PDB file of N, CA and C in Angstrom:
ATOM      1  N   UNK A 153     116.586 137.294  84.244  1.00 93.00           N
ATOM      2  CA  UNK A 153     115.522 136.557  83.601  1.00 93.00           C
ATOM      3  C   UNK A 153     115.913 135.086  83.619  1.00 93.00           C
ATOM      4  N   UNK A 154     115.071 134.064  84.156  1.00 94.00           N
ATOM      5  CA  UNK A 154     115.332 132.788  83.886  1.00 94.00           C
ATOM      6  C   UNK A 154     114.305 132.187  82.689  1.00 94.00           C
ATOM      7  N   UNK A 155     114.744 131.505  82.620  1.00 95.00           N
ATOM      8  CA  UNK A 155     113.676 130.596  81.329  1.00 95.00           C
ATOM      9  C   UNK A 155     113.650 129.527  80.935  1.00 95.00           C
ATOM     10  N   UNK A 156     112.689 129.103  80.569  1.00 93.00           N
ATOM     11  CA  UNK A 156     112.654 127.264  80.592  1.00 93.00           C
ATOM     12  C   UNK A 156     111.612 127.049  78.992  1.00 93.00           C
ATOM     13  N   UNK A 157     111.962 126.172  78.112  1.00 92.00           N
ATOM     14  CA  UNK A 157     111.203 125.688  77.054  1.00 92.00           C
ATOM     15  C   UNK A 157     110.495 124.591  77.607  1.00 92.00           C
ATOM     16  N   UNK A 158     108.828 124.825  77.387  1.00 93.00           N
ATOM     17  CA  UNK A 158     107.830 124.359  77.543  1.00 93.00           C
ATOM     18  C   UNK A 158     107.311 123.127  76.875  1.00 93.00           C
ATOM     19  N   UNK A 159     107.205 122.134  77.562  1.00 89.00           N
ATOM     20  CA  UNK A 159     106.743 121.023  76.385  1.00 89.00           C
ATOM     21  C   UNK A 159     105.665 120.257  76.707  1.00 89.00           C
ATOM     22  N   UNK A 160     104.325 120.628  76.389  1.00 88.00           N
ATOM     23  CA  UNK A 160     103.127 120.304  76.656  1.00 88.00           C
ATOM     24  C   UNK A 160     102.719 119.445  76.585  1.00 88.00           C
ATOM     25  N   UNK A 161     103.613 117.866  76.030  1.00 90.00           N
ATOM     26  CA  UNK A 161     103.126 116.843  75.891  1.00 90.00           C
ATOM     27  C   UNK A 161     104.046 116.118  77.174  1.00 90.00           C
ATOM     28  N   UNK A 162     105.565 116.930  77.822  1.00 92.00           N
ATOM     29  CA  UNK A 162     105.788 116.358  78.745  1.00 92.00           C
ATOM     30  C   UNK A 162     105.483 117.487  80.332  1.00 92.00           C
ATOM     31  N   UNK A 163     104.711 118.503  80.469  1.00 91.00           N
ATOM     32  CA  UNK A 163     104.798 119.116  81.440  1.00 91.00           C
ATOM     33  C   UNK A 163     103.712 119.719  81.620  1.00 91.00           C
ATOM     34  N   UNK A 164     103.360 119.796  82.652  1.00 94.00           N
ATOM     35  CA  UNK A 164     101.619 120.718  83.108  1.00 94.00           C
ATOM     36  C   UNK A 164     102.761 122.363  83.281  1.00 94.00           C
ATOM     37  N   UNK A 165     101.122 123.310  82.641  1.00 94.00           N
ATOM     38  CA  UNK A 165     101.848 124.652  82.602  1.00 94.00           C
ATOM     39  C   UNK A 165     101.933 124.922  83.888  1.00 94.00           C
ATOM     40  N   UNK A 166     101.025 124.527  85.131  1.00 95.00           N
ATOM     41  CA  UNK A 166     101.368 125.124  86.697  1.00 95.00           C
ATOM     42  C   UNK A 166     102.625 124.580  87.234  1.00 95.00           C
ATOM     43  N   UNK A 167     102.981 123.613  86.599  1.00 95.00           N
ATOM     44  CA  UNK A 167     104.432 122.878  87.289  1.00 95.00           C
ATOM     45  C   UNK A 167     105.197 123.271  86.755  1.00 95.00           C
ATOM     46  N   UNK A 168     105.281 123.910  85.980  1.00 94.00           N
ATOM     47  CA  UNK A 168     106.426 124.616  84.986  1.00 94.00           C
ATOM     48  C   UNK A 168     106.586 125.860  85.593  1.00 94.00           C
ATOM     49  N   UNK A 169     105.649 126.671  85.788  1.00 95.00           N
ATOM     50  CA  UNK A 169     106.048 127.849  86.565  1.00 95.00           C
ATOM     51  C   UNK A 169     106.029 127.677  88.275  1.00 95.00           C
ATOM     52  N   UNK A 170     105.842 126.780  88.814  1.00 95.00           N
ATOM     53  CA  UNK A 170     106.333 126.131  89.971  1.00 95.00           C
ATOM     54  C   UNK A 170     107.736 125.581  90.163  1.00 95.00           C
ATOM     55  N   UNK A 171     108.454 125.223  89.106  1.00 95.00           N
ATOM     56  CA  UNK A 171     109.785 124.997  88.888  1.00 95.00           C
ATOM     57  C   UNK A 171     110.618 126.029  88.648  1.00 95.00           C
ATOM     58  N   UNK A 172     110.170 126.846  87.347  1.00 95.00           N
ATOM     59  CA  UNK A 172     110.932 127.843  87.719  1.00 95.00           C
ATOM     60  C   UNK A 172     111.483 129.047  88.745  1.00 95.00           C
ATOM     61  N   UNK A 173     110.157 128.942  89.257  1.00 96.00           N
ATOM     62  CA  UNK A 173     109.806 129.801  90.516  1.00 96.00           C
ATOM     63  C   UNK A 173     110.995 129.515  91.727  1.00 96.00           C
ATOM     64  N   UNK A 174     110.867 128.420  91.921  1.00 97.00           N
ATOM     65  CA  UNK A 174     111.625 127.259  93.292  1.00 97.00           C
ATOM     66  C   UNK A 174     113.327 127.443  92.353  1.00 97.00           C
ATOM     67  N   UNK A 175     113.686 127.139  91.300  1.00 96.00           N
ATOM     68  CA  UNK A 175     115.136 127.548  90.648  1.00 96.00           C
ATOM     69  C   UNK A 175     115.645 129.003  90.659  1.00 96.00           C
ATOM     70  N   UNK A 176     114.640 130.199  90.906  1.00 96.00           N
ATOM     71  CA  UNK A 176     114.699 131.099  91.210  1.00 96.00           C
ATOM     72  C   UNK A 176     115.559 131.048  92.881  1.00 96.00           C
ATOM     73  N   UNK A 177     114.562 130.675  93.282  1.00 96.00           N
ATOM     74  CA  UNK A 177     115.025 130.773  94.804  1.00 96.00           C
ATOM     75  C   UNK A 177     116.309 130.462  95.115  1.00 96.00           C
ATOM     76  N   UNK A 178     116.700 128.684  94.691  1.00 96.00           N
ATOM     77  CA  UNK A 178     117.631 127.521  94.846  1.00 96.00           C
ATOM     78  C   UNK A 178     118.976 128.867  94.461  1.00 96.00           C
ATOM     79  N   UNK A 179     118.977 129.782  93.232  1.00 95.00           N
ATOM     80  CA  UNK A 179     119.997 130.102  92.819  1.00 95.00           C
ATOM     81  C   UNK A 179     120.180 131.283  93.729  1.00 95.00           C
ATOM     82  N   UNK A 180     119.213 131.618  94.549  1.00 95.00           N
ATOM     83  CA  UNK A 180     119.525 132.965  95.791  1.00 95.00           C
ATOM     84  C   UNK A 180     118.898 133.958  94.846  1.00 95.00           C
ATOM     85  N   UNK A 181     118.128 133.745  93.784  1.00 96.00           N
ATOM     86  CA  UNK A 181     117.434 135.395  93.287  1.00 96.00           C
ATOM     87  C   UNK A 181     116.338 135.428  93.794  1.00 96.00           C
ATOM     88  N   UNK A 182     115.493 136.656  93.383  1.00 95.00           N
ATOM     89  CA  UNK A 182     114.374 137.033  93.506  1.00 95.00           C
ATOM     90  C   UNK A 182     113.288 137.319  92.936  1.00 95.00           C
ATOM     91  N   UNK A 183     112.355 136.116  92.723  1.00 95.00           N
ATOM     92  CA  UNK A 183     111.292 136.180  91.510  1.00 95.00           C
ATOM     93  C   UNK A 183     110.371 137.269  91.738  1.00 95.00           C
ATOM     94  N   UNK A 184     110.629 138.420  90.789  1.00 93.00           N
ATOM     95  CA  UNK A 184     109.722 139.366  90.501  1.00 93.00           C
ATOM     96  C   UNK A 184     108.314 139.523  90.271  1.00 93.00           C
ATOM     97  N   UNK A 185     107.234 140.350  90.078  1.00 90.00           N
ATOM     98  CA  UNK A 185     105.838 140.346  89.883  1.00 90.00           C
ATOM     99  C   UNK A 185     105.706 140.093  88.341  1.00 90.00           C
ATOM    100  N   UNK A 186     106.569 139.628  87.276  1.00 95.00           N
ATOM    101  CA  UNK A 186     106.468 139.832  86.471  1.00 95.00           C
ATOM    102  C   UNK A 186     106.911 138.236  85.474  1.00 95.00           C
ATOM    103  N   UNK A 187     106.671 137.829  84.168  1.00 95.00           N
ATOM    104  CA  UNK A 187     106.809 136.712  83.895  1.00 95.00           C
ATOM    105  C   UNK A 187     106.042 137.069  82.607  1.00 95.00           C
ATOM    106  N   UNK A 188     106.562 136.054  81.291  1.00 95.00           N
ATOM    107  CA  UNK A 188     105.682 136.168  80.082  1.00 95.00           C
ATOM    108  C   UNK A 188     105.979 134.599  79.613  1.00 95.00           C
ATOM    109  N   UNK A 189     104.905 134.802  78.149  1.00 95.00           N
ATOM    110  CA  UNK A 189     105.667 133.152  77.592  1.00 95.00           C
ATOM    111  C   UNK A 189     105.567 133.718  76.219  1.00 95.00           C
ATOM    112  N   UNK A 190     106.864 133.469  75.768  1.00 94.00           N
ATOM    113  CA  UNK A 190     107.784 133.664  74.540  1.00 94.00           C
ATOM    114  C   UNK A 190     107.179 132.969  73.474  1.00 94.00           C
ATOM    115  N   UNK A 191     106.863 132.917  72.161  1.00 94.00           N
ATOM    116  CA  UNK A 191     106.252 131.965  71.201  1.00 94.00           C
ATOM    117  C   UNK A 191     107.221 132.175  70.216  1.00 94.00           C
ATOM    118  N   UNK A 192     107.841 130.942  69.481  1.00 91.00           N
ATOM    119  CA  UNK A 192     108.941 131.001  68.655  1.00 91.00           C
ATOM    120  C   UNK A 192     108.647 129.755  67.624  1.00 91.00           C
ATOM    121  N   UNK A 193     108.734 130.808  66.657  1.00 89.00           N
ATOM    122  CA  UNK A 193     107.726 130.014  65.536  1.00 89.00           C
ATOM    123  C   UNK A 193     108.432 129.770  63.812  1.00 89.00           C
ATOM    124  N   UNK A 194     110.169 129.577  64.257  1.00 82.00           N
ATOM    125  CA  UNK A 194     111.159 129.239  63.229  1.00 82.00           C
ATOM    126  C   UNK A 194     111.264 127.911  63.609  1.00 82.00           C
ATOM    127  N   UNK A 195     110.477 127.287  61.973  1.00 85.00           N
ATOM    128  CA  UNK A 195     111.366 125.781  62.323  1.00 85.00           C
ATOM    129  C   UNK A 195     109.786 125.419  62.778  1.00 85.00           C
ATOM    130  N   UNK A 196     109.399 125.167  64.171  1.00 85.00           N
ATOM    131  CA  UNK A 196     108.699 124.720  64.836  1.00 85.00           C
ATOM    132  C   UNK A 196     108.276 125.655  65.791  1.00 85.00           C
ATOM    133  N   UNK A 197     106.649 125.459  66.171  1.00 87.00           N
ATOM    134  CA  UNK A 197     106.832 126.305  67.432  1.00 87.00           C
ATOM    135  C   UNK A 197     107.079 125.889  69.208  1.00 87.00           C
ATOM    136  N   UNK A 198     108.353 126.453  69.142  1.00 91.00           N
ATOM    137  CA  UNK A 198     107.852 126.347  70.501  1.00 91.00           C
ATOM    138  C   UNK A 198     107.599 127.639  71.831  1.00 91.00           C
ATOM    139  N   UNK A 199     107.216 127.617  72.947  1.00 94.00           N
ATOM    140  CA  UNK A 199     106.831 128.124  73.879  1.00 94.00           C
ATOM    141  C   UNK A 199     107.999 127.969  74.744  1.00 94.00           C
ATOM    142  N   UNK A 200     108.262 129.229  75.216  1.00 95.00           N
ATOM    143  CA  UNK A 200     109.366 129.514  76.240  1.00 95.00           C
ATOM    144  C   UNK A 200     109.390 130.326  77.473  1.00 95.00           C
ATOM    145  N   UNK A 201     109.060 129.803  78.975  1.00 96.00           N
ATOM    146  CA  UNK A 201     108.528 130.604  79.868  1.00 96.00           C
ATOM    147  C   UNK A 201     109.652 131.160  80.787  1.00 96.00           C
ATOM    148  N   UNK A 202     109.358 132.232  80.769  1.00 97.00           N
ATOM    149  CA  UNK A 202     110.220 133.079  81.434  1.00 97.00           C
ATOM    150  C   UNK A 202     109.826 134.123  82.549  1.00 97.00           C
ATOM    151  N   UNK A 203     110.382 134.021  83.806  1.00 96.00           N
ATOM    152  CA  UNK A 203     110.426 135.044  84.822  1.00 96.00           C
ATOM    153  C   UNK A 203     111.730 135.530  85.462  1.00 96.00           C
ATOM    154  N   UNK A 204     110.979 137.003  85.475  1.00 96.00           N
ATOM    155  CA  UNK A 204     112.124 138.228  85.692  1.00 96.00           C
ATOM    156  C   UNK A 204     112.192 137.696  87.515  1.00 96.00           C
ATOM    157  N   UNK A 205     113.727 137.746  87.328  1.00 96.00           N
ATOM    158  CA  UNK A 205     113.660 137.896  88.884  1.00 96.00           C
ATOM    159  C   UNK A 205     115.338 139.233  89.097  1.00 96.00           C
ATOM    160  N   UNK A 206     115.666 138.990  90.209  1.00 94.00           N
ATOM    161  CA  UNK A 206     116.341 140.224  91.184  1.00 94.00           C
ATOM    162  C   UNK A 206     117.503 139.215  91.958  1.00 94.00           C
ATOM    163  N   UNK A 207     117.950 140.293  92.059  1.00 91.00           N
ATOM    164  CA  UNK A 207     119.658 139.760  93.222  1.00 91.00           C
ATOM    165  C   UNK A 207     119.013 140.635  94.366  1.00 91.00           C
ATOM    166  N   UNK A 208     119.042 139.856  95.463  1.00 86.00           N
ATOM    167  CA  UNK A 208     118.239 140.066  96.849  1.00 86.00           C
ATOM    168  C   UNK A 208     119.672 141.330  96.863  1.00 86.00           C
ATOM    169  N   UNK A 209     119.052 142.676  97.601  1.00 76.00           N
ATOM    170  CA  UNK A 209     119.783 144.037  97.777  1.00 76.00           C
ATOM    171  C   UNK A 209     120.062 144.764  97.055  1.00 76.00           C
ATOM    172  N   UNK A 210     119.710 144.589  95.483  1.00 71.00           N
ATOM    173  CA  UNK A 210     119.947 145.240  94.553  1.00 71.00           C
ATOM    174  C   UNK A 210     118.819 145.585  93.836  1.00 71.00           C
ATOM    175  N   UNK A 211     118.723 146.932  93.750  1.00 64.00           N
ATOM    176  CA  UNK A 211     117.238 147.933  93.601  1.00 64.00           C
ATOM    177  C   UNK A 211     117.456 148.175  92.244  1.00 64.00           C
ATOM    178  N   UNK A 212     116.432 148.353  91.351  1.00 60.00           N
ATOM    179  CA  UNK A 212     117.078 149.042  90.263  1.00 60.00           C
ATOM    180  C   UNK A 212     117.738 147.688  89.534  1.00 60.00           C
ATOM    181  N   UNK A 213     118.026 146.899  89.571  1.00 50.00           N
ATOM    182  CA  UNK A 213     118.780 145.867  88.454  1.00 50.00           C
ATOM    183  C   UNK A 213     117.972 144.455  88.253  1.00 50.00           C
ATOM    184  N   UNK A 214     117.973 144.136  87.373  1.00 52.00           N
ATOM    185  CA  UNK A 214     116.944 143.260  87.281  1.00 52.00           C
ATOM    186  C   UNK A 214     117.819 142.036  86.036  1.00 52.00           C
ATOM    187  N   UNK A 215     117.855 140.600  86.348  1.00 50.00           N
ATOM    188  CA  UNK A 215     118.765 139.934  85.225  1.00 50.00           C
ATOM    189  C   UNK A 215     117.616 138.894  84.379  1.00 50.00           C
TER     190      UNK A 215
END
């Protein structure tokens, strides 16, 4: 799973998951069909986007 905190006054939501997407790659994983956004609402809220990705050859494991 990678993940990135969202900040809507400095980032468009398509470039945010365009970044993470491309840091996926850069690190040699494999961005999965899958992705959510986290809402965390101690303190302040913030938004935290996250996609599941894979280690290229490895079935079954997912980080």
């Amino acid at each position: 799973m990678l993940s990135i905190t969202f900040d809507s006054n400095l980032h468009e939501p398509a470039a945010t998951w365009r970044a993470l997407y491309q840091a996926a790659l850069e690190q040699g994983l494999q961005p999965r069909d899958q992705a959510c956004v986290m809402m965390h609402t101690r303190g302040q809220r913030v938004a935290e986007y996250q996609l599941v990705v894979s280690e290229p050859g490895v079935t079954g494991r997912q980080r």
